C-alpha cells in the first residue's frame, strides 16, 4: 500500500501526552493486530487459489469470513470509543449509551469495510496484483509491505471508533460534529484545515481541501490518501 502524499506519522515517544479529551489511537490499533494477522493469513490462503479478489467489500467480508475473524476485536474498539465519548459528554452521554448496540454494529461494519477495501486496493495496485495463481512465490510474498498489519489496524480502528460514535450520535438525534486532530506537525495539511473548521451538521459531510467528502475521520468510503496513518477523531455535538 502506498503512503499518502503527506502521511501523518506515528507519534514519537518524546511527544507530550494528548489532552484528556483525545483518544490513544495506538492502544486501540494494537487490540486489532492478532485478529488482523489471522485475517491476513486467511486472505493469502484464499488468494493462493483464486485469480482475483471481488470488487465489492461486502463480498470480500463474506468470502474471507472477516466478521468471524475480527468482528469481536472491532466491537471492542468501537465500544471503547463509545465509552470515552459517553464519559466526555457527561450526563448527556446516557443518550449515547442507549444506542450502544446499533452503534457498535455500525462501527464493526465500518471497520470491516476499511479492511476489505484495503485488501481490494492492494490486490489491484500491489506488486502481486496479477493474480496469486500466476505469480512466483517471491512475487506474492511482496505484495503487502511489512507495515501492512499496522496500517490495516490504523484504518480499521479509526473506522470502527469514529463510525460507532457517528452512529450513536445519529441514533440519539445529536446534531453536530467536529473534526479533532492531534494538533502536532504530523497532521496532514488537509486535516489541519478540517480541524480548524467549525462544527458542522451531523448529517453533512466534512469536505477536505482535496475535494474528498468524509462522514468522519478515516471514513472507509473516502480515498485511501485521506485515511492512511490518520490519527484524527470525531467529536460529536449534542445541539
Ligand atoms: Zn488525520
Short mmCIF file of C-alpha atoms in Angstrom, two decimals, residues 55-202:
data_model
loop_
_atom_site.label_atom_id
_atom_site.label_comp_id
_atom_site.label_asym_id
_atom_site.label_seq_id
_atom_site.Cartn_x
_atom_site.Cartn_y
_atom_site.Cartn_z
CA UNK A 55 -14.52 -5.68 -6.04
CA UNK A 56 -17.35 -5.44 -3.52
CA UNK A 57 -16.27 -5.06 0.09
CA UNK A 58 -19.27 -6.97 1.45
CA UNK A 59 -18.42 -9.89 -0.81
CA UNK A 60 -14.82 -9.87 0.43
CA UNK A 61 -16.01 -9.81 4.05
CA UNK A 62 -18.22 -12.82 3.36
CA UNK A 63 -15.69 -14.84 1.35
CA UNK A 64 -12.87 -14.39 3.85
CA UNK A 65 -15.20 -14.69 6.87
CA UNK A 66 -13.75 -11.43 8.15
CA UNK A 67 -16.68 -10.85 10.51
CA UNK A 68 -15.94 -14.14 12.30
CA UNK A 69 -12.23 -13.42 12.40
CA UNK A 70 -12.13 -9.82 13.53
CA UNK A 71 -15.68 -8.75 14.38
CA UNK A 72 -15.19 -9.21 18.13
CA UNK A 73 -11.99 -7.19 18.20
CA UNK A 74 -13.62 -4.42 16.18
CA UNK A 75 -16.62 -4.44 18.52
CA UNK A 76 -14.27 -3.96 21.48
CA UNK A 77 -12.59 -1.00 19.81
CA UNK A 78 -15.97 0.52 18.92
CA UNK A 79 -17.32 0.03 22.45
CA UNK A 80 -14.24 1.65 23.99
CA UNK A 81 -14.64 4.69 21.75
CA UNK A 82 -18.32 4.99 22.69
CA UNK A 83 -17.47 4.78 26.38
CA UNK A 84 -14.90 7.56 26.06
CA UNK A 85 -17.44 9.70 24.24
CA UNK A 86 -20.13 8.94 26.82
CA UNK A 87 -17.86 9.97 29.68
CA UNK A 88 -16.78 13.13 27.85
CA UNK A 89 -20.41 14.09 27.29
CA UNK A 90 -21.32 13.97 30.99
CA UNK A 91 -25.00 13.40 31.77
CA UNK A 92 -25.97 13.75 28.14
CA UNK A 93 -23.75 10.76 27.45
CA UNK A 94 -26.56 8.48 28.65
CA UNK A 95 -28.37 9.33 25.42
CA UNK A 96 -25.46 7.75 23.56
CA UNK A 97 -25.31 4.74 25.86
CA UNK A 98 -28.91 3.86 24.96
CA UNK A 99 -27.79 3.29 21.39
CA UNK A 100 -24.66 1.26 22.13
CA UNK A 101 -25.82 -1.87 20.28
CA UNK A 102 -26.64 -0.19 16.99
CA UNK A 103 -23.52 1.98 17.22
CA UNK A 104 -21.18 -0.95 17.85
CA UNK A 105 -22.71 -2.77 14.87
CA UNK A 106 -22.11 0.29 12.69
CA UNK A 107 -18.55 0.57 13.97
CA UNK A 108 -17.85 -3.10 13.19
CA UNK A 109 -19.23 -2.67 9.69
CA UNK A 110 -17.09 0.42 9.11
CA UNK A 111 -14.01 -1.44 10.32
CA UNK A 112 -14.76 -4.46 8.13
CA UNK A 113 -15.26 -2.20 5.14
CA UNK A 114 -11.92 -0.49 5.82
CA UNK A 115 -10.12 -3.86 5.92
CA UNK A 116 -11.86 -5.26 2.85
CA UNK A 117 -11.34 -2.06 0.83
CA UNK A 118 -7.64 -2.10 1.73
CA UNK A 119 -7.29 -5.71 0.58
CA UNK A 120 -9.12 -4.90 -2.66
CA UNK A 121 -6.98 -1.81 -3.23
CA UNK A 122 -3.81 -3.75 -2.56
CA UNK A 123 -4.88 -6.53 -4.86
CA UNK A 124 -5.23 -4.12 -7.74
CA UNK A 125 -2.22 -1.90 -7.04
CA UNK A 126 0.36 -4.08 -5.29
CA UNK A 127 3.33 -5.80 -6.99
CA UNK A 128 1.48 -9.14 -6.94
CA UNK A 129 -1.73 -7.82 -8.44
CA UNK A 130 -1.63 -10.08 -11.48
CA UNK A 131 -3.27 -12.86 -9.52
CA UNK A 132 -1.59 -15.08 -6.97
CA UNK A 133 -2.07 -18.21 -9.03
CA UNK A 134 0.11 -16.79 -11.81
CA UNK A 135 2.75 -15.29 -9.53
CA UNK A 136 6.04 -16.70 -8.41
CA UNK A 137 6.26 -17.38 -4.71
CA UNK A 138 8.55 -14.40 -4.18
CA UNK A 139 6.16 -12.19 -6.14
CA UNK A 140 3.19 -12.93 -3.95
CA UNK A 141 5.31 -12.55 -0.84
CA UNK A 142 5.97 -8.90 -1.54
CA UNK A 143 2.50 -7.70 -2.37
CA UNK A 144 1.79 -6.32 1.08
CA UNK A 145 4.62 -4.43 2.77
CA UNK A 146 5.88 -5.13 6.28
CA UNK A 147 3.92 -2.18 7.59
CA UNK A 148 0.64 -3.68 6.34
CA UNK A 149 -0.69 -5.01 9.67
CA UNK A 150 -0.18 -1.68 11.44
CA UNK A 151 -1.56 0.28 8.51
CA UNK A 152 -4.59 -2.00 8.33
CA UNK A 153 -5.05 -1.68 12.09
CA UNK A 154 -4.91 2.10 11.81
CA UNK A 155 -7.51 2.16 9.04
CA UNK A 156 -9.80 -0.35 10.72
CA UNK A 157 -9.56 1.04 14.25
CA UNK A 158 -10.29 4.59 13.10
CA UNK A 159 -13.24 3.47 11.02
CA UNK A 160 -14.65 1.40 13.91
CA UNK A 161 -14.18 4.14 16.53
CA UNK A 162 -15.42 7.09 14.54
CA UNK A 163 -18.09 5.06 12.76
CA UNK A 164 -19.52 3.91 16.09
CA UNK A 165 -19.51 7.41 17.60
CA UNK A 166 -21.11 8.81 14.46
CA UNK A 167 -23.83 6.14 14.54
CA UNK A 168 -24.53 6.70 18.25
CA UNK A 169 -24.88 10.43 17.70
CA UNK A 170 -27.18 9.87 14.73
CA UNK A 171 -29.38 7.44 16.67
CA UNK A 172 -29.53 9.80 19.66
CA UNK A 173 -30.57 12.72 17.48
CA UNK A 174 -27.46 14.77 18.15
CA UNK A 175 -26.97 17.45 15.58
CA UNK A 176 -23.33 18.44 15.10
CA UNK A 177 -19.78 17.17 14.77
CA UNK A 178 -16.23 18.46 14.76
CA UNK A 179 -13.02 17.12 13.28
CA UNK A 180 -10.37 16.70 16.01
CA UNK A 181 -6.68 16.43 15.11
CA UNK A 182 -3.72 15.56 17.32
CA UNK A 183 -2.59 19.18 16.87
CA UNK A 184 1.02 18.42 16.05
CA UNK A 185 3.14 18.96 12.95
CA UNK A 186 2.45 15.45 11.66
CA UNK A 187 -1.19 16.09 10.85
CA UNK A 188 -1.66 16.21 7.05
CA UNK A 189 -2.48 19.67 5.68
CA UNK A 190 -5.99 18.76 4.59
CA UNK A 191 -6.84 17.61 8.12
CA UNK A 192 -5.28 20.68 9.70
CA UNK A 193 -7.81 22.66 7.66
CA UNK A 194 -10.69 20.39 8.71
CA UNK A 195 -9.61 20.60 12.36
CA UNK A 196 -9.73 24.40 12.23
CA UNK A 197 -13.24 24.36 10.88
CA UNK A 198 -16.34 25.00 12.95
CA UNK A 199 -18.81 22.32 13.94
CA UNK A 200 -20.89 21.14 11.01
CA UNK A 201 -24.33 19.50 11.00
CA UNK A 202 -24.06 15.79 11.76
#
